[in-house]
Amino acid sequence: MSPHFLERWSLERRSPRRRSRSTISTSVLAFVLAIGLSLSASGGQGSAQAATATTATTATAASATVQPVLSCASVAGNINLLALSGANTSITSATSVAAASNPVGSWAACEVQGIIAPETHFTLYLPTSTYAGEYLQEGCGGYCGNVNVNTPTAAVGCAQSTAGNFAVAADDEGHEGGGFTAPAFQDPELKAVFGYTSEHQLALVSKAIIKGFYGSAPAQSYFDGCSDGGREALIEAQRYPTDFNGIIAGSPASIQTELNAFEEAWNAQANTAADGVSAVLTNADLTPLHNAVLAACGGTATGYLADPLACTWQPSSIACKAGQTSTAADYCLTPAQVTTVNKLYNGVRDADGKLLYPGYETRGSELNWSGWIVPRSGTVEATTTDAGIGTGAWQSLVSPTGTFDGTASYMDVKFTAAEFAKVTKANDGELDATDPDLTAFKAAGGKLILWAGYADPAINPVGTISYYQAVQKYMGGATATADFARLFLLPGVAHCGGGQGPSSFDALTAITSWVTADQAPSSLLASTLDPTGATTASLPIYAYPNIAVDTTGGPVTEASSYTPKVSTAEKNLQVTWLGSFHPGYETVSSWINGQWVTRPATKH
C-alpha cells in the first residue's frame, strides 16, 4: 500500500465526497446510454422473430427475490471491509433511494458509496425488494474519472434490469476528472489501478457487501461495458477469469496503447493541412463522400454497408479533374483530400508500410467521422476527439521515458518502429487487454459477448476482429471459441451506438440466458427506434463471420427479410502489424526506493 494512502484515507473519512446520482455527464457516454438495444438469445440459426420469442420467455422467467437481512442505515456499521484482502475499503455512506430517484431503474434501493484503497470511489445500488440474486458491474468510458451508475449500455428492454433483479455498481477507475487527459496517471500506482486492478477490486468489494446485506453472495455476476468499459471487460476475462460468469465487451479499447498513442494521432494528423491547423476534410465533405461509397458498394437502399470489408472503393475515383471545382452538385476530392481519405482507410503505418495498430477506418463509416476525425463545425482539426485523445495520451497516459510531457501534441507523434517499440514496451502489459488465452475463463464456465459497430470511427472494428481471430487461433478454432465467446458486428453503427444502422439491442438478456440456460446467442436482433420508442427498422446480426443478407426480397427494414451468409472478407481477413496478440501479458507493482514500479511479469 502506498505510504500516501493513510493521509488520503483520513481525509476521505473526514469529508466523504458524495457522488452524483445524475445521468452520465460526459457527452460521449450520455449519447451511448441514450440508444436503445434489443438482442435475441436464440440458440439456433432461426429467424430473428423466433429468437425474440426465446429471449422474451427467458427474460420473464425471473428468479425468486431475495430480501435483505440488514437495513440500509446499518450497512456501514455492520459491514467492515477495511481489511478486505486485495481491496481495503471504507464504506462512506449507505442511503435509501426511492424508485423515482434511482438512476439505474424504477426500483427502490440502498445506495452504498465508498472508497477502495488507494482512492477508487464506487457506488453500489442494492435493490431493497426486487433483488433476484444477481450482480451487474458497469464499465466506464474514456479515461473515466467519474462514478456513473446508470441503465446498462447494452440492456434496453432487458426485463431483469427493468425489474431491479440486479445489484448494480460502478467506479471511477481510481482517479478523478473526465476527458482524455489524466494527470493522476503520473502516479504509477494510480496508472496501474486504471490499467487493470480497479474492476477486480470493485467485484471483490461489491460481492462482500452483497453477501453482508442479503446474507448470501450473488448466484451469478455479470460485467457490461463499452469503449474503455469494453477494455475493462476483457481485462476481467483475461486476468481475473472467475470474477464474472458472463461478460459483455462492446467496442473495446483493448489495444489501448497503440490506439491512443498512434492510431488516433495518425487520424488527426492525416486530416491536418500543411499549415498545421486547418482540417483537410470538413463536415460538408462527409455526406457526398459517404454517398459515393454506398453507390459503389451496394448500400444505397439501407444507408449503410452490410459487408464493409468487402468494399474496395478508392477515393481516387472521385478525384477532381484538372480545372474542376468541387460543388454540391458536382462533388470531387482535391489531391490533399484523396491522400487524407487513403490514410484513414489504410490505417496508421510506418515508413515501410507496417501497421502500428491492427485496424483502420472501414468504408461506409464516413458520416461518423464527424466530431471524431473531422471537425463537427469549423475548420480547426485540434477540436476533434481524435486530436484530443492523441494529445492527451502523450501528455498523461503513455510515456516511453518515464517522464510525461504536458506540452505534447498529436502533431508531435512520430510513426516509426523505434517509437512504437519504446511506447509498447513501457505500457502494453499495463494498459492493454490483448491476451488471447481465455483458457481459465472458459474452464470457469465464463461466457463472453463481443460486439462492435461496423462503422465505428473511434475504435475501428477491424482491431476487434483481429483480436477475436487471435482468440480463435489460441483457443482451438472457431467452433471451440464459439462455445464460450462470440463476436457480433453491427453494420452502420457508430461508437457504442448511433450511426446509420439499427443499434438497439439487449445483450444482457442474451448473456444471462447463455450463463443460466446454456442458450448461446447466434444472432442479435438490432432495431432502430423513433423518439416514442417504436421500431422503425430491424435487422438480425449474426455471429462472426456471418452477415445478414436480404434473400427473400422483403422490405430492407424488416428482420424477417434476412438470412445469414458467411462474409468471405471477414473470414479471410489477415492483419499484420508491428504488435502481436500473444499470451502472457501481466504486470506487478512494487514499492521500490520510495516509488511504485510497475513491470511486466509472467502470466500465472
Coordinates of C-alpha atoms in Angstrom, one line a residue:
M1 CA 0.0 0.0 0.0
S2 CA 1.3 3.5 -0.9
P3 CA 2.6 5.5 2.1
H4 CA 0.4 8.3 0.9
F5 CA -2.7 6.2 1.3
L6 CA -3.3 6.8 5.1
E7 CA -3.2 10.5 4.6
R8 CA -5.7 10.3 1.7
W9 CA -7.8 7.8 3.6
S10 CA -8.0 10.1 6.6
L11 CA -9.2 13.0 4.5
E12 CA -11.8 10.9 2.7
R13 CA -13.2 9.6 6.0
R14 CA -13.5 13.1 7.5
S15 CA -15.1 14.6 4.4
P16 CA -16.5 11.9 2.1
R17 CA -17.4 13.2 -1.3
R18 CA -20.9 12.3 -2.4
R19 CA -21.2 11.2 -6.0
S20 CA -23.9 12.5 -8.2
R21 CA -26.9 10.3 -8.9
S22 CA -27.5 12.1 -12.2
T23 CA -27.1 10.5 -15.6
I24 CA -23.7 10.2 -17.2
S25 CA -22.1 13.6 -17.5
T26 CA -19.7 13.2 -20.4
S27 CA -21.2 13.8 -23.8
V28 CA -20.0 10.5 -25.3
L29 CA -21.4 8.4 -22.5
A30 CA -24.6 10.3 -22.4
F31 CA -25.0 9.6 -26.1
V32 CA -24.2 5.9 -25.7
L33 CA -26.7 5.4 -22.9
A34 CA -29.4 7.2 -24.9
I35 CA -29.6 4.5 -27.5
G36 CA -32.0 1.6 -27.2
L37 CA -31.0 -2.1 -27.5
S38 CA -32.7 -5.4 -28.2
L39 CA -31.0 -8.7 -28.7
S40 CA -32.2 -12.2 -29.4
A41 CA -30.8 -15.2 -27.5
S42 CA -31.9 -18.0 -29.8
G43 CA -29.6 -21.0 -29.8
G44 CA -30.1 -21.8 -33.5
Q45 CA -29.9 -20.0 -36.8
G46 CA -33.6 -19.4 -37.0
S47 CA -35.4 -16.2 -37.8
A48 CA -35.0 -13.1 -35.7
Q49 CA -38.7 -13.3 -34.7
A50 CA -38.2 -16.8 -33.2
A51 CA -35.1 -15.6 -31.4
T52 CA -37.1 -12.7 -29.9
A53 CA -39.7 -15.1 -28.6
T54 CA -37.0 -17.2 -26.9
T55 CA -35.5 -14.0 -25.3
A56 CA -38.8 -12.8 -24.0
T57 CA -39.6 -16.2 -22.4
T58 CA -36.2 -16.3 -20.7
A59 CA -36.5 -12.7 -19.5
T60 CA -39.9 -13.1 -17.9
A61 CA -38.8 -16.2 -16.0
A62 CA -37.3 -14.1 -13.2
S63 CA -35.9 -15.9 -10.2
A64 CA -37.5 -15.5 -6.7
T65 CA -36.5 -12.3 -5.0
V66 CA -34.0 -12.3 -2.1
Q67 CA -34.8 -10.0 0.8
P68 CA -32.1 -8.0 2.8
V69 CA -31.1 -9.2 6.2
L70 CA -29.8 -5.7 7.1
S71 CA -31.4 -2.3 7.0
C72 CA -29.8 0.2 4.6
A73 CA -28.9 2.5 7.5
S74 CA -27.0 -0.3 9.3
V75 CA -24.8 -1.2 6.3
A76 CA -21.8 1.0 7.2
G77 CA -21.9 -0.2 10.8
N78 CA -22.2 -3.9 10.1
I79 CA -20.1 -4.4 7.0
N80 CA -16.4 -3.7 7.7
L81 CA -14.2 -4.0 4.7
L82 CA -11.1 -2.2 5.9
A83 CA -9.2 -5.5 6.0
L84 CA -10.7 -7.0 2.8
S85 CA -7.9 -8.9 1.1
G86 CA -6.8 -7.2 -2.1
A87 CA -9.3 -4.3 -1.8
N88 CA -9.1 -2.4 1.6
T89 CA -12.4 -0.4 1.6
S90 CA -14.1 2.2 3.6
I91 CA -17.9 2.5 3.2
T92 CA -18.6 6.2 3.5
S93 CA -22.4 6.2 3.2
A94 CA -25.5 4.0 2.8
T95 CA -28.7 5.8 1.9
S96 CA -32.2 4.6 1.0
V97 CA -33.2 5.7 -2.5
A98 CA -36.8 5.7 -3.7
A99 CA -37.7 4.1 -7.0
A100 CA -38.4 7.5 -8.6
S101 CA -34.9 8.8 -7.7
N102 CA -32.9 5.7 -8.7
P103 CA -30.8 6.5 -11.8
V104 CA -30.4 2.8 -12.6
G105 CA -34.1 1.9 -12.8
S106 CA -37.5 2.4 -11.3
W107 CA -36.9 0.3 -8.2
A108 CA -36.2 1.2 -4.6
A109 CA -32.6 0.6 -3.5
C110 CA -29.9 1.1 -0.8
E111 CA -27.2 3.3 -2.4
V112 CA -23.8 2.4 -0.9
Q113 CA -20.8 4.6 -1.6
G114 CA -17.2 4.1 -0.6
I115 CA -13.5 4.2 -1.3
I116 CA -11.2 1.3 -2.3
A117 CA -7.6 1.9 -1.5
P118 CA -5.8 3.8 -2.6
E119 CA -8.6 6.1 -3.9
T120 CA -11.1 4.4 -6.1
H121 CA -14.6 5.7 -5.5
F122 CA -17.6 3.5 -6.2
T123 CA -21.4 3.4 -5.9
L124 CA -23.4 0.2 -5.5
Y125 CA -27.2 0.0 -5.7
L126 CA -28.8 -2.8 -3.7
P127 CA -32.5 -3.5 -4.6
T128 CA -34.5 -3.5 -1.3
S129 CA -37.4 -5.7 -2.6
T130 CA -36.7 -6.9 -6.1
Y131 CA -33.2 -8.5 -5.9
A132 CA -33.0 -11.9 -7.6
G133 CA -29.5 -12.9 -6.6
E134 CA -27.5 -11.4 -9.5
Y135 CA -24.8 -8.8 -9.7
L136 CA -24.1 -6.4 -12.6
Q137 CA -21.0 -4.3 -12.8
E138 CA -20.8 -1.5 -15.3
G139 CA -17.7 -0.3 -17.1
C140 CA -16.7 3.3 -17.7
G141 CA -15.7 5.4 -20.8
G142 CA -12.7 7.5 -21.8
Y143 CA -10.2 7.6 -19.0
C144 CA -13.1 7.5 -16.6
G145 CA -12.6 9.7 -13.5
N146 CA -16.3 9.8 -12.5
V147 CA -18.7 7.3 -10.9
N148 CA -21.6 6.9 -13.3
V149 CA -24.1 4.2 -12.4
N150 CA -27.0 4.2 -14.9
T151 CA -29.0 1.9 -17.2
P152 CA -26.6 -0.6 -18.7
T153 CA -25.4 0.4 -22.2
A154 CA -26.5 -2.9 -23.8
A155 CA -29.7 -3.7 -22.0
V156 CA -32.6 -1.6 -23.1
G157 CA -35.6 -3.8 -23.0
C158 CA -34.0 -6.3 -20.6
A159 CA -36.8 -7.3 -18.2
Q160 CA -34.4 -8.4 -15.5
S161 CA -32.8 -5.0 -15.4
T162 CA -36.0 -3.1 -15.5
A163 CA -37.4 -5.2 -12.7
G164 CA -34.5 -4.5 -10.5
N165 CA -33.2 -8.0 -10.3
F166 CA -29.6 -7.0 -10.3
A167 CA -27.4 -5.2 -7.7
V168 CA -25.5 -2.7 -9.8
A169 CA -22.2 -1.0 -9.3
A170 CA -19.6 1.2 -11.0
D171 CA -16.4 3.1 -10.0
D172 CA -14.1 5.9 -11.3
E173 CA -11.2 3.6 -12.0
G174 CA -9.1 5.1 -9.3
H175 CA -8.9 8.8 -10.1
E176 CA -11.0 11.9 -10.5
G177 CA -11.5 14.0 -13.6
G178 CA -13.1 13.2 -17.0
G179 CA -11.9 13.6 -20.6
F180 CA -8.7 12.1 -22.1
T181 CA -6.1 13.8 -20.0
A182 CA -5.4 12.3 -16.6
P183 CA -2.5 13.8 -14.6
A184 CA -3.2 11.2 -12.0
F185 CA -1.5 8.6 -14.2
Q186 CA 1.8 10.2 -13.4
D187 CA 1.4 8.2 -10.2
P188 CA 2.4 4.7 -11.2
E189 CA 0.1 3.2 -8.6
L190 CA -3.0 5.0 -9.9
K191 CA -2.0 4.2 -13.5
A192 CA -1.9 0.5 -12.6
V193 CA -5.3 0.8 -10.9
F194 CA -6.7 2.3 -14.1
G195 CA -4.8 -0.2 -16.2
Y196 CA -6.0 -3.5 -14.7
T197 CA -6.9 -3.7 -11.0
S198 CA -9.9 -1.4 -10.4
E199 CA -12.7 -3.6 -11.7
H200 CA -11.4 -6.7 -10.0
Q201 CA -11.3 -4.8 -6.7
L202 CA -14.8 -3.5 -7.2
A203 CA -16.0 -7.0 -7.9
L204 CA -14.5 -8.2 -4.6
V205 CA -16.0 -5.3 -2.7
S206 CA -19.4 -5.4 -4.2
K207 CA -19.8 -9.2 -3.6
A208 CA -18.7 -8.7 0.0
I209 CA -21.3 -6.0 0.5
I210 CA -24.0 -8.0 -1.2
K211 CA -23.2 -11.0 1.0
G212 CA -23.5 -8.9 4.1
F213 CA -26.7 -7.1 3.0
Y214 CA -28.6 -10.1 1.7
G215 CA -26.9 -12.9 3.7
S216 CA -25.5 -14.7 0.7
A217 CA -23.2 -13.9 -2.3
P218 CA -24.7 -13.4 -5.7
A219 CA -25.5 -16.6 -7.6
Q220 CA -24.3 -15.1 -10.9
S221 CA -22.2 -12.0 -11.7
Y222 CA -22.1 -10.1 -15.0
F223 CA -20.0 -7.2 -16.5
D224 CA -21.1 -4.9 -19.2
G225 CA -19.0 -2.1 -20.8
C226 CA -18.3 -0.3 -24.0
S227 CA -15.2 1.6 -25.2
D228 CA -12.9 1.7 -22.2
G229 CA -15.6 -0.3 -20.5
G230 CA -15.1 -2.9 -23.2
R231 CA -11.4 -2.9 -22.4
E232 CA -12.2 -3.4 -18.7
A233 CA -14.5 -6.3 -19.7
L234 CA -11.7 -8.1 -21.5
I235 CA -9.2 -7.3 -18.7
E236 CA -11.6 -9.2 -16.4
A237 CA -11.9 -12.2 -18.7
Q238 CA -8.1 -12.4 -19.2
R239 CA -6.7 -11.6 -15.8
Y240 CA -9.5 -12.4 -13.3
P241 CA -11.4 -15.2 -15.0
T242 CA -13.6 -16.1 -12.0
D243 CA -14.9 -12.7 -11.2
F244 CA -17.8 -12.8 -13.7
N245 CA -19.9 -15.6 -15.1
G246 CA -20.9 -13.5 -18.2
I247 CA -19.2 -10.6 -19.8
I248 CA -20.3 -8.1 -22.5
A249 CA -17.5 -6.2 -24.2
G250 CA -18.6 -3.5 -26.6
S251 CA -16.2 -1.7 -29.0
P252 CA -13.4 -2.5 -26.6
A253 CA -10.4 -0.1 -26.4
S254 CA -8.4 -3.2 -25.6
I255 CA -5.4 -2.4 -27.7
Q256 CA -5.3 0.9 -25.8
T257 CA -1.6 1.9 -26.0
E258 CA -1.5 1.6 -29.8
L259 CA -5.0 3.1 -30.2
N260 CA -4.5 6.2 -28.2
A261 CA -0.8 6.9 -28.8
F262 CA -0.7 6.1 -32.5
E263 CA -3.9 5.3 -34.3
E264 CA -5.9 8.3 -33.2
A265 CA -2.9 10.7 -33.5
W266 CA -2.5 9.3 -37.1
N267 CA -6.1 10.1 -38.0
A268 CA -5.8 13.6 -36.7
Q269 CA -2.5 14.2 -38.4
A270 CA -3.9 12.8 -41.7
N271 CA -6.7 15.4 -41.6
T272 CA -4.4 18.3 -40.7
A273 CA -3.4 20.6 -43.6
A274 CA 0.1 21.8 -44.3
D275 CA -0.5 24.8 -42.1
G276 CA -0.7 22.5 -39.1
V277 CA -4.1 23.9 -38.0
S278 CA -6.7 23.5 -40.7
A279 CA -8.7 20.4 -41.4
V280 CA -8.4 18.9 -44.9
L281 CA -11.9 17.3 -44.8
T282 CA -14.7 19.3 -43.3
N283 CA -18.1 18.2 -42.2
A284 CA -19.6 19.3 -45.6
D285 CA -17.4 16.6 -47.3
L286 CA -18.8 13.7 -45.4
T287 CA -22.2 13.2 -46.9
P288 CA -21.1 13.2 -50.6
L289 CA -18.1 11.1 -49.7
H290 CA -20.3 8.6 -47.9
N291 CA -22.8 8.5 -50.8
A292 CA -20.1 7.7 -53.2
V293 CA -19.1 4.7 -51.1
L294 CA -22.6 3.5 -50.8
A295 CA -23.3 3.8 -54.5
A296 CA -20.1 1.8 -55.3
C297 CA -20.7 -0.9 -52.7
G298 CA -24.4 -1.5 -52.6
G299 CA -25.6 0.4 -49.6
T300 CA -27.9 3.0 -51.0
A301 CA -31.1 1.1 -50.0
T302 CA -30.2 0.9 -46.4
G303 CA -27.8 3.9 -45.9
Y304 CA -25.1 1.6 -44.6
L305 CA -22.8 -1.3 -45.8
A306 CA -23.7 -4.8 -44.8
D307 CA -20.2 -6.1 -45.5
P308 CA -17.7 -3.2 -45.3
L309 CA -14.6 -5.2 -45.6
A310 CA -15.7 -6.5 -49.0
C311 CA -15.8 -2.9 -50.3
T312 CA -12.7 -1.8 -52.1
W313 CA -13.8 1.6 -53.4
Q314 CA -11.0 4.0 -54.0
P315 CA -11.2 7.8 -53.3
S316 CA -9.2 8.5 -56.4
S317 CA -12.3 7.5 -58.4
I318 CA -13.9 10.9 -57.5
A319 CA -10.7 13.0 -57.6
C320 CA -11.1 16.4 -59.1
K321 CA -10.1 16.6 -62.7
A322 CA -7.9 19.4 -64.0
G323 CA -9.8 22.7 -63.6
Q324 CA -12.7 21.1 -61.8
T325 CA -14.0 22.8 -58.6
S326 CA -15.9 20.7 -56.1
T327 CA -19.5 21.7 -55.6
A328 CA -22.6 20.2 -54.0
A329 CA -23.9 19.2 -57.4
D330 CA -20.5 18.1 -58.8
Y331 CA -18.6 16.8 -55.8
C332 CA -14.9 15.8 -56.1
L333 CA -11.9 15.3 -53.9
T334 CA -8.8 17.5 -54.0
P335 CA -5.4 15.8 -54.1
A336 CA -4.9 16.6 -50.4
Q337 CA -8.3 15.1 -49.6
V338 CA -7.6 11.9 -51.6
T339 CA -4.4 11.5 -49.6
T340 CA -6.3 12.0 -46.3
V341 CA -9.0 9.5 -47.1
N342 CA -6.5 6.9 -48.2
K343 CA -4.6 7.4 -45.0
L344 CA -7.7 6.8 -43.0
Y345 CA -8.7 3.7 -44.9
N346 CA -5.2 2.3 -44.8
G347 CA -4.5 2.9 -41.1
V348 CA -1.5 4.1 -39.1
R349 CA 1.7 2.9 -40.8
D350 CA 5.5 3.5 -40.5
A351 CA 7.7 4.4 -43.5
D352 CA 7.9 0.8 -44.5
G353 CA 4.1 0.4 -44.6
K354 CA 3.8 -1.7 -41.5
L355 CA 0.7 -1.1 -39.3
L356 CA 1.2 0.3 -35.8
Y357 CA -2.4 -0.7 -34.9
P358 CA -4.2 -3.8 -36.3
G359 CA -7.0 -1.9 -37.9
Y360 CA -8.2 1.0 -40.0
E361 CA -11.3 3.1 -40.7
T362 CA -13.9 1.0 -42.6
R363 CA -15.6 2.1 -45.8
G364 CA -19.1 3.2 -45.0
S365 CA -18.1 4.9 -41.7
E366 CA -17.6 8.3 -43.2
L367 CA -20.6 10.1 -41.8
N368 CA -19.5 9.0 -38.3
W369 CA -16.1 10.7 -38.7
S370 CA -17.8 14.0 -37.8
G371 CA -16.5 15.1 -34.4
W372 CA -14.1 12.2 -34.1
I373 CA -11.8 12.8 -37.1
V374 CA -13.4 15.7 -38.9
P375 CA -14.4 18.9 -37.0
R376 CA -18.1 18.9 -36.3
S377 CA -18.1 22.6 -37.1
G378 CA -15.4 25.0 -38.3
T379 CA -12.1 24.0 -39.8
V380 CA -9.7 23.6 -36.8
E381 CA -8.5 19.9 -36.6
A382 CA -7.5 20.3 -32.9
T383 CA -11.2 20.5 -32.0
T384 CA -11.7 16.8 -32.9
T385 CA -11.8 14.0 -30.4
D386 CA -9.0 12.1 -32.1
A387 CA -6.7 15.1 -31.9
G388 CA -7.7 15.4 -28.2
I389 CA -7.0 11.8 -27.5
G390 CA -3.8 11.7 -29.4
T391 CA -2.6 14.8 -27.5
G392 CA -3.9 13.6 -24.1
A393 CA -2.3 10.2 -24.5
W394 CA 1.2 11.6 -24.8
Q395 CA 0.6 14.1 -22.0
S396 CA -0.7 11.8 -19.4
L397 CA -1.2 8.1 -20.4
V398 CA 1.8 6.7 -22.2
S399 CA 5.5 7.6 -21.7
P400 CA 8.4 5.8 -23.3
T401 CA 10.9 7.5 -21.0
G402 CA 9.1 7.5 -17.7
T403 CA 8.5 11.3 -17.9
F404 CA 5.2 12.7 -19.1
D405 CA 5.2 15.7 -21.3
G406 CA 2.4 18.2 -20.5
T407 CA 3.1 20.1 -23.7
A408 CA 2.9 17.2 -26.1
S409 CA 0.6 17.4 -29.1
Y410 CA -0.8 14.9 -31.6
M411 CA 1.2 16.7 -34.2
D412 CA 4.5 15.7 -32.4
V413 CA 3.8 11.9 -32.7
K414 CA 6.4 10.0 -34.9
F415 CA 5.1 6.9 -36.6
T416 CA 8.2 4.8 -36.5
A417 CA 9.0 1.2 -35.5
A418 CA 11.5 2.6 -32.9
E419 CA 8.9 4.8 -31.3
F420 CA 6.4 2.0 -31.3
A421 CA 8.8 -0.3 -29.6
K422 CA 9.6 2.2 -26.8
V423 CA 6.0 3.0 -26.1
T424 CA 4.6 -0.5 -26.2
K425 CA 7.4 -1.9 -24.1
A426 CA 6.6 0.6 -21.4
N427 CA 2.8 0.4 -21.5
D428 CA 1.3 -2.7 -23.2
G429 CA 1.4 -5.1 -20.2
E430 CA -0.3 -2.5 -18.0
L431 CA -2.9 -0.8 -20.2
D432 CA -3.9 -3.3 -22.9
A433 CA -6.2 -6.3 -22.9
T434 CA -4.8 -8.3 -25.8
D435 CA -4.1 -11.7 -24.3
P436 CA -5.9 -14.3 -26.4
D437 CA -5.5 -17.0 -23.8
L438 CA -9.0 -17.3 -22.3
T439 CA -8.5 -20.9 -21.1
A440 CA -9.2 -20.1 -17.5
F441 CA -12.2 -18.1 -18.2
K442 CA -13.7 -20.9 -20.4
A443 CA -12.8 -23.5 -17.8
A444 CA -14.7 -21.5 -15.2
G445 CA -17.8 -21.6 -17.3
G446 CA -17.5 -18.0 -18.4
K447 CA -19.4 -16.6 -21.4
L448 CA -18.3 -13.6 -23.5
I449 CA -20.2 -11.5 -26.0
L450 CA -18.0 -9.2 -28.0
W451 CA -19.7 -6.6 -30.2
A452 CA -18.7 -3.6 -32.2
G453 CA -20.3 -1.0 -34.6
Y454 CA -19.1 -1.8 -38.1
A455 CA -19.0 2.0 -38.8
D456 CA -17.3 2.9 -35.5
P457 CA -14.7 5.7 -36.3
A458 CA -13.4 5.8 -32.7
I459 CA -12.3 2.2 -32.1
N460 CA -12.5 0.7 -35.6
P461 CA -14.0 -2.8 -35.7
V462 CA -11.0 -4.3 -37.6
G463 CA -9.0 -4.2 -34.4
T464 CA -11.7 -6.1 -32.5
I465 CA -12.0 -8.7 -35.3
S466 CA -8.2 -9.1 -35.3
Y467 CA -8.3 -9.8 -31.5
Y468 CA -11.2 -12.3 -31.9
Q469 CA -9.3 -14.1 -34.6
A470 CA -6.3 -14.4 -32.2
V471 CA -8.6 -15.9 -29.6
Q472 CA -9.9 -18.4 -32.1
K473 CA -6.4 -19.4 -33.1
Y474 CA -5.2 -19.8 -29.5
M475 CA -8.4 -21.5 -28.2
G476 CA -8.5 -24.2 -30.8
G477 CA -10.5 -22.8 -33.6
A478 CA -13.8 -21.3 -34.5
T479 CA -16.1 -24.0 -33.0
A480 CA -14.2 -24.3 -29.7
T481 CA -14.2 -20.5 -29.3
A482 CA -17.9 -20.2 -30.2
D483 CA -18.6 -22.5 -27.2
F484 CA -17.9 -19.6 -24.9
A485 CA -17.2 -16.4 -26.9
R486 CA -18.9 -14.8 -29.9
L487 CA -18.4 -11.6 -31.9
F488 CA -21.2 -9.6 -33.4
L489 CA -20.7 -6.7 -35.8
L490 CA -23.5 -4.2 -36.2
P491 CA -23.5 -2.7 -39.8
G492 CA -23.7 1.1 -40.0
V493 CA -23.4 1.5 -36.2
A494 CA -21.0 4.1 -34.8
H495 CA -19.1 4.1 -31.5
C496 CA -21.1 2.3 -28.8
G497 CA -24.4 3.1 -30.7
G498 CA -25.9 5.5 -33.1
G499 CA -24.9 5.9 -36.7
Q500 CA -26.9 4.8 -39.7
G501 CA -27.8 1.1 -38.9
P502 CA -30.1 -0.4 -36.3
S503 CA -28.3 -0.1 -33.0
S504 CA -30.9 -1.1 -30.3
F505 CA -30.3 -4.5 -28.7
D506 CA -30.4 -6.3 -25.4
A507 CA -27.2 -8.2 -24.8
L508 CA -27.8 -8.5 -21.1
T509 CA -30.7 -10.9 -21.5
A510 CA -28.6 -12.8 -24.0
I511 CA -25.6 -13.3 -21.7
T512 CA -27.8 -14.3 -18.7
S513 CA -29.6 -16.8 -20.9
W514 CA -26.2 -18.2 -22.1
V515 CA -24.9 -18.5 -18.5
T516 CA -28.0 -19.8 -16.8
A517 CA -29.7 -21.8 -19.6
D518 CA -26.9 -22.5 -22.0
Q519 CA -28.7 -20.7 -24.7
A520 CA -25.9 -19.3 -26.9
P521 CA -26.9 -16.3 -29.0
S522 CA -26.3 -17.0 -32.7
S523 CA -28.0 -13.7 -33.7
L524 CA -28.8 -10.3 -32.4
L525 CA -32.0 -8.5 -33.1
A526 CA -31.0 -4.9 -33.7
S527 CA -33.6 -2.2 -34.1
T528 CA -33.9 1.4 -34.9
L529 CA -36.3 3.2 -32.5
D530 CA -38.1 6.5 -33.1
P531 CA -38.5 9.1 -30.3
T532 CA -41.6 7.3 -29.0
G533 CA -39.8 4.0 -28.7
A534 CA -41.5 2.5 -31.7
T535 CA -39.4 0.2 -34.0
T536 CA -38.9 1.7 -37.5
A537 CA -36.3 -0.9 -38.7
S538 CA -34.9 -4.2 -37.5
L539 CA -32.0 -6.4 -38.6
P540 CA -30.6 -9.7 -37.4
I541 CA -26.9 -9.5 -36.5
Y542 CA -25.4 -12.9 -37.0
A543 CA -22.3 -14.1 -35.2
Y544 CA -18.9 -13.6 -37.0
P545 CA -18.2 -14.3 -39.8
N546 CA -21.8 -14.2 -40.9
I547 CA -23.6 -11.1 -42.3
A548 CA -27.3 -10.6 -42.8
V549 CA -28.4 -10.8 -46.5
D550 CA -31.9 -10.0 -47.8
T551 CA -32.5 -13.2 -49.6
T552 CA -36.3 -13.0 -49.6
G553 CA -36.8 -9.7 -51.4
G554 CA -38.7 -8.5 -48.4
P555 CA -38.5 -4.9 -47.0
V556 CA -35.0 -4.0 -46.1
T557 CA -36.3 -2.6 -42.8
E558 CA -37.7 -5.9 -41.6
A559 CA -35.5 -8.6 -39.9
S560 CA -37.6 -11.3 -41.4
S561 CA -36.2 -10.5 -44.9
Y562 CA -32.7 -11.6 -43.9
T563 CA -30.8 -14.8 -43.7
P564 CA -27.1 -15.4 -42.7
K565 CA -24.3 -15.6 -45.2
V566 CA -20.6 -16.1 -44.5
S567 CA -18.6 -13.0 -45.2
T568 CA -15.5 -14.1 -47.1
A569 CA -13.9 -10.7 -46.4
E570 CA -14.4 -11.2 -42.7
K571 CA -13.4 -14.8 -42.6
N572 CA -10.3 -14.3 -44.6
L573 CA -9.2 -11.0 -43.0
Q574 CA -5.5 -11.1 -42.2
V575 CA -4.0 -8.1 -40.5
T576 CA -0.2 -8.0 -40.0
W577 CA 1.1 -5.3 -37.6
L578 CA 4.2 -4.4 -35.5
G579 CA 2.5 -5.7 -32.3
S580 CA 1.0 -9.1 -31.5
F581 CA -1.7 -10.9 -29.6
H582 CA 0.4 -13.2 -27.6
P583 CA -0.5 -14.8 -24.2
G584 CA 1.3 -13.8 -21.0
Y585 CA 0.7 -10.1 -20.5
E586 CA 0.6 -9.3 -16.9
T587 CA 2.2 -6.8 -14.6
V588 CA 3.2 -6.5 -11.0
S589 CA 3.6 -3.3 -9.0
S590 CA 6.1 -2.9 -6.1
W591 CA 7.0 -0.1 -3.8
I592 CA 10.8 0.3 -4.6
N593 CA 13.0 3.1 -3.4
G594 CA 10.2 5.4 -2.4
Q595 CA 8.1 4.9 -5.6
W596 CA 5.7 2.4 -7.2
V597 CA 7.4 0.5 -10.0
T598 CA 5.2 -1.4 -12.5
R599 CA 6.9 -4.0 -14.6
P600 CA 5.9 -6.9 -16.9
A601 CA 5.7 -10.4 -15.3
T602 CA 4.9 -13.9 -16.4
K603 CA 1.3 -14.8 -16.6
H604 CA 0.2 -17.2 -13.8

